[in-house]
Tab-separated table of C-alpha atoms in Angstrom:
chain	number	residue	atom	x	y	z
A	1	MET	CA	11.957	-51.452	41.125
A	2	GLN	CA	8.876	-49.338	42.287
A	3	GLU	CA	8.594	-46.129	42.802
A	4	PRO	CA	7.813	-44.797	46.157
A	5	LEU	CA	4.204	-43.660	46.722
A	6	TYR	CA	4.615	-39.646	47.472
A	7	LEU	CA	6.409	-40.040	44.092
A	8	GLN	CA	3.518	-42.715	42.484
A	9	TRP	CA	1.569	-40.139	43.411
A	10	LYS	CA	3.119	-37.389	42.237
A	11	HIS	CA	3.901	-38.753	39.270
A	12	TRP	CA	6.933	-37.791	39.472
A	13	ASP	CA	9.015	-41.183	38.047
A	14	CYS	CA	11.429	-41.859	35.794
A	15	GLN	CA	9.736	-42.143	32.509
A	16	SER	CA	7.755	-38.507	33.688
A	17	ASP	CA	11.317	-38.121	34.405
A	18	CYS	CA	12.905	-39.195	31.177
A	19	ARG	CA	10.117	-38.148	28.642
A	20	TYR	CA	10.753	-34.324	30.326
A	21	HIS	CA	14.118	-34.037	29.754
A	22	CYS	CA	13.574	-35.806	26.222
A	23	MET	CA	11.191	-32.849	25.260
A	24	VAL	CA	14.048	-30.313	26.590
A	25	ASP	CA	16.458	-31.818	24.953
A	26	ARG	CA	13.967	-32.024	21.353
A	27	GLU	CA	13.554	-28.760	21.937
A	28	LYS	CA	17.141	-27.673	22.406
A	29	GLU	CA	18.294	-29.837	18.875
A	30	LYS	CA	15.450	-27.796	17.277
A	31	ALA	CA	16.282	-23.459	18.663
A	32	ALA	CA	19.893	-24.358	17.325
A	33	LEU	CA	17.957	-25.266	13.602
A	34	GLY	CA	15.844	-21.870	13.796
A	35	HIS	CA	13.456	-23.451	14.324
A	36	GLY	CA	10.327	-22.440	16.946
A	37	PRO	CA	9.324	-23.772	19.938
A	38	VAL	CA	6.250	-26.164	19.725
A	39	LYS	CA	3.805	-25.940	22.759
A	40	TYR	CA	2.922	-29.502	24.030
A	41	HIS	CA	-1.388	-29.624	24.744
A	42	VAL	CA	-1.028	-27.499	28.850
A	43	ILE	CA	2.046	-27.031	28.750
A	44	THR	CA	3.222	-23.514	27.556
A	45	TYR	CA	6.861	-24.663	26.808
A	46	PRO	CA	9.093	-27.433	27.903
A	47	GLN	CA	10.471	-25.234	30.975
A	48	ASP	CA	7.117	-24.512	32.503
A	49	LEU	CA	7.367	-26.857	35.747
A	50	VAL	CA	3.579	-26.160	37.090
A	51	ASN	CA	2.099	-27.393	33.582
A	52	CYS	CA	5.069	-30.061	32.959
A	53	ARG	CA	3.785	-32.828	35.785
A	54	ASP	CA	0.104	-32.373	34.696
A	55	VAL	CA	-2.045	-35.750	34.249
A	56	ASP	CA	-5.922	-35.414	32.768
A	57	VAL	CA	-7.745	-35.269	36.189
A	58	THR	CA	-5.606	-32.195	37.189
A	59	GLU	CA	-5.521	-30.584	33.377
A	60	ARG	CA	-9.154	-30.632	33.582
A	61	LEU	CA	-9.625	-29.459	37.000
A	62	ASP	CA	-7.769	-26.428	35.750
A	63	TYR	CA	-9.162	-25.895	33.012
A	64	SER	CA	-13.156	-26.425	34.667
A	65	SER	CA	-11.998	-24.441	37.866
A	66	ALA	CA	-10.753	-21.663	35.650
A	67	VAL	CA	-13.697	-21.128	33.863
A	68	ALA	CA	-16.367	-21.321	36.515
A	69	LEU	CA	-14.142	-18.934	38.206
A	70	LEU	CA	-14.686	-16.489	35.152
A	71	GLY	CA	-18.173	-17.028	34.440
A	72	TYR	CA	-19.153	-16.523	38.103
A	73	SER	CA	-16.455	-12.599	38.045
A	74	LEU	CA	-18.874	-12.161	35.124
A	75	ILE	CA	-22.149	-12.303	36.687
A	76	LEU	CA	-20.618	-10.761	39.947
A	77	ALA	CA	-18.962	-7.632	37.442
A	78	ILE	CA	-22.882	-6.985	35.891
A	79	ILE	CA	-25.009	-7.560	39.765
A	80	ARG	CA	-22.525	-5.231	41.446
A	81	SER	CA	-22.045	-2.527	38.147
A	82	PHE	CA	-25.994	-2.506	37.148
A	83	SER	CA	-26.972	-2.534	40.992
A	84	VAL	CA	-29.057	-5.406	40.133
A	85	THR	CA	-30.542	-5.631	43.533
A	86	LYS	CA	-33.087	-7.533	43.003
A	87	GLU	CA	-33.697	-11.451	43.033
A	88	ALA	CA	-36.118	-11.840	40.226
A	89	ALA	CA	-33.111	-9.447	38.648
A	90	GLN	CA	-30.455	-12.176	39.653
A	91	VAL	CA	-31.268	-14.767	38.937
A	92	MET	CA	-32.404	-13.722	35.048
A	93	VAL	CA	-28.858	-12.461	35.048
A	94	SER	CA	-27.044	-15.748	36.475
A	95	ALA	CA	-29.051	-18.484	35.336
A	96	PRO	CA	-27.933	-17.861	31.576
A	97	LEU	CA	-24.470	-17.483	32.353
A	98	ILE	CA	-24.351	-20.654	34.738
A	99	ALA	CA	-26.280	-22.568	32.404
A	100	PHE	CA	-23.381	-21.326	29.289
A	101	VAL	CA	-20.838	-22.924	31.503
A	102	THR	CA	-22.062	-25.804	32.626
A	103	THR	CA	-23.063	-26.832	29.633
A	104	HIS	CA	-18.829	-25.843	28.015
A	105	ILE	CA	-17.550	-27.225	30.807
A	106	LEU	CA	-19.529	-30.898	31.166
A	107	TYR	CA	-18.689	-30.555	26.764
A	108	LEU	CA	-14.635	-30.252	27.655
A	109	ASN	CA	-14.818	-33.049	30.073
A	110	ASN	CA	-17.237	-35.625	28.938
A	111	TYR	CA	-16.873	-35.017	25.055
A	112	GLN	CA	-12.929	-33.054	23.877
A	113	LEU	CA	-10.701	-31.377	25.854
A	114	ASP	CA	-10.545	-28.229	22.930
A	115	TYR	CA	-7.805	-26.121	24.453
A	116	GLY	CA	-8.429	-23.444	20.864
A	117	TRP	CA	-11.851	-23.349	21.983
A	118	ASN	CA	-11.744	-23.152	25.879
A	119	MET	CA	-9.237	-19.604	25.086
A	120	LYS	CA	-11.635	-18.163	23.695
A	121	VAL	CA	-15.019	-18.369	25.658
A	122	CYS	CA	-12.183	-16.957	28.708
A	123	VAL	CA	-11.063	-14.789	27.241
A	124	VAL	CA	-14.363	-13.717	25.631
A	125	MET	CA	-16.003	-13.785	29.498
A	126	ALA	CA	-12.027	-12.113	30.394
A	127	VAL	CA	-12.586	-9.016	27.907
A	128	ALA	CA	-16.183	-8.849	28.671
A	129	GLN	CA	-16.192	-8.231	32.808
A	130	LEU	CA	-13.029	-5.912	32.502
A	131	LEU	CA	-14.950	-3.710	29.639
A	132	ILE	CA	-18.050	-4.156	32.444
A	133	TRP	CA	-15.856	-2.788	35.263
A	134	ALA	CA	-13.903	-0.443	33.785
A	135	VAL	CA	-16.470	1.640	32.651
A	136	TRP	CA	-18.033	1.368	35.857
A	137	ALA	CA	-15.034	2.398	36.729
A	138	GLY	CA	-15.987	5.546	34.852
A	139	VAL	CA	-18.865	6.543	36.357
A	140	THR	CA	-18.293	5.794	39.297
A	141	ARG	CA	-17.862	8.034	42.193
A	142	HIS	CA	-17.077	5.052	43.967
A	143	PRO	CA	-13.993	5.867	46.832
A	144	SER	CA	-12.184	3.388	45.677
A	145	ARG	CA	-11.905	3.449	42.469
A	146	LEU	CA	-8.769	4.180	41.389
A	147	LYS	CA	-8.110	0.132	42.552
A	148	LEU	CA	-10.625	-1.325	40.513
A	149	TRP	CA	-8.086	0.410	37.353
A	150	VAL	CA	-5.430	-0.935	38.018
A	151	VAL	CA	-6.193	-4.992	38.085
A	152	VAL	CA	-8.718	-3.853	34.989
A	153	LEU	CA	-5.599	-2.150	33.512
A	154	GLY	CA	-3.277	-5.454	34.307
A	155	GLY	CA	-5.771	-8.356	34.404
A	156	GLY	CA	-6.380	-6.490	31.156
A	157	LEU	CA	-2.332	-6.323	30.919
A	158	ALA	CA	-1.591	-9.731	32.130
A	159	MET	CA	-4.338	-11.401	29.756
A	160	LEU	CA	-1.798	-10.658	26.741
A	161	LEU	CA	1.174	-12.714	27.803
A	162	GLU	CA	-1.815	-15.648	28.097
A	163	ILE	CA	-2.958	-14.551	25.011
A	164	TYR	CA	0.107	-13.756	23.376
A	165	ASP	CA	2.920	-16.244	24.575
A	166	PHE	CA	6.867	-16.151	23.517
A	167	PRO	CA	9.149	-18.880	25.013
A	168	PRO	CA	10.958	-18.921	28.667
A	169	TYR	CA	13.909	-15.949	28.256
A	170	GLU	CA	17.180	-17.499	28.796
A	171	GLY	CA	15.428	-21.031	29.298
A	172	TYR	CA	13.891	-19.785	33.105
A	173	VAL	CA	10.237	-17.182	32.396
A	174	ASP	CA	8.403	-17.631	30.180
A	175	ALA	CA	4.458	-15.611	29.111
A	176	HIS	CA	2.865	-18.228	31.256
A	177	ALA	CA	4.774	-17.550	34.721
A	178	LEU	CA	4.445	-13.893	34.207
A	179	TRP	CA	0.962	-13.890	33.885
A	180	HIS	CA	0.739	-16.670	36.760
A	181	ALA	CA	4.046	-13.910	38.389
A	182	THR	CA	0.710	-10.674	37.540
A	183	THR	CA	-2.257	-12.465	39.324
A	184	ILE	CA	-0.207	-12.505	43.087
A	185	PRO	CA	-0.098	-8.152	43.658
A	186	LEU	CA	-3.374	-8.039	41.847
A	187	THR	CA	-5.698	-10.389	43.307
A	188	TYR	CA	-4.149	-8.939	46.337
A	189	ILE	CA	-5.441	-5.219	45.264
A	190	TRP	CA	-8.868	-6.608	43.932
A	191	TRP	CA	-9.222	-7.874	48.172
A	192	ASN	CA	-8.770	-5.026	49.534
A	193	PHE	CA	-11.159	-2.844	46.633
A	194	ILE	CA	-13.487	-6.389	47.585
A	195	LYS	CA	-14.014	-5.186	51.820
A	196	ASP	CA	-13.266	-1.657	50.930
A	197	ASP	CA	-16.847	-2.226	48.617
A	198	ALA	CA	-18.115	-3.630	51.217
A	199	GLU	CA	-16.981	-0.959	53.987
A	200	PHE	CA	-19.061	1.735	51.948
A	201	ARG	CA	-21.969	-0.092	50.950
A	202	THR	CA	-22.165	-0.958	54.064
A	203	SER	CA	-22.223	2.696	54.864
A	204	SER	CA	-24.260	3.827	52.566
A	205	LEU	CA	-27.132	1.515	53.326
A	206	LEU	CA	-27.469	2.523	57.023
A	207	LYS	CA	-27.037	6.913	55.989
A	208	LYS	CA	-29.842	5.973	54.163
A	209	ALA	CA	-31.892	4.035	56.543
A	210	LYS	CA	-31.386	7.223	59.134
């Protein structure tokens, strides 16, 4: 019997269910023998329901978009923190980073989807921008610098969840799930800082124009 189209589209069929439950049973047997859990590529642990239905296309889109976002965020951090206002200077900052990120994405999608290498690239870019923002938050007199500190410290702690993984507690919540949870308040605080920063810069420019 063929599954409905909406189940085929989501790959939520009998075969995928069988694979998932077999994986869970295998991990239970390993745990009973005192062995640690095994990572299954993009699936952090068997209980990670967010990624367990991943297919090749969504997996590549996930990795590619994450790298692109980190690259863009790093460019933004450099330009804003160092007050790079001239267009030529912005191009000089952006061009090499855009070239690197583009090359990395092409490498992942056309040569080898190397999870370890991709993690290293993401960590380096994330740490770089966190350090830049941390230094800037320490020297600036920005009225919303406290929000930026919260994002920097929270982002650093959240990144540790991705690096130092741990299996699901009681079979429900693992490090990757907690990382996703932390992005909700951090994104809200970050957006508030961006809004405050836009208002602050606009106010400063208006004062200079008078």
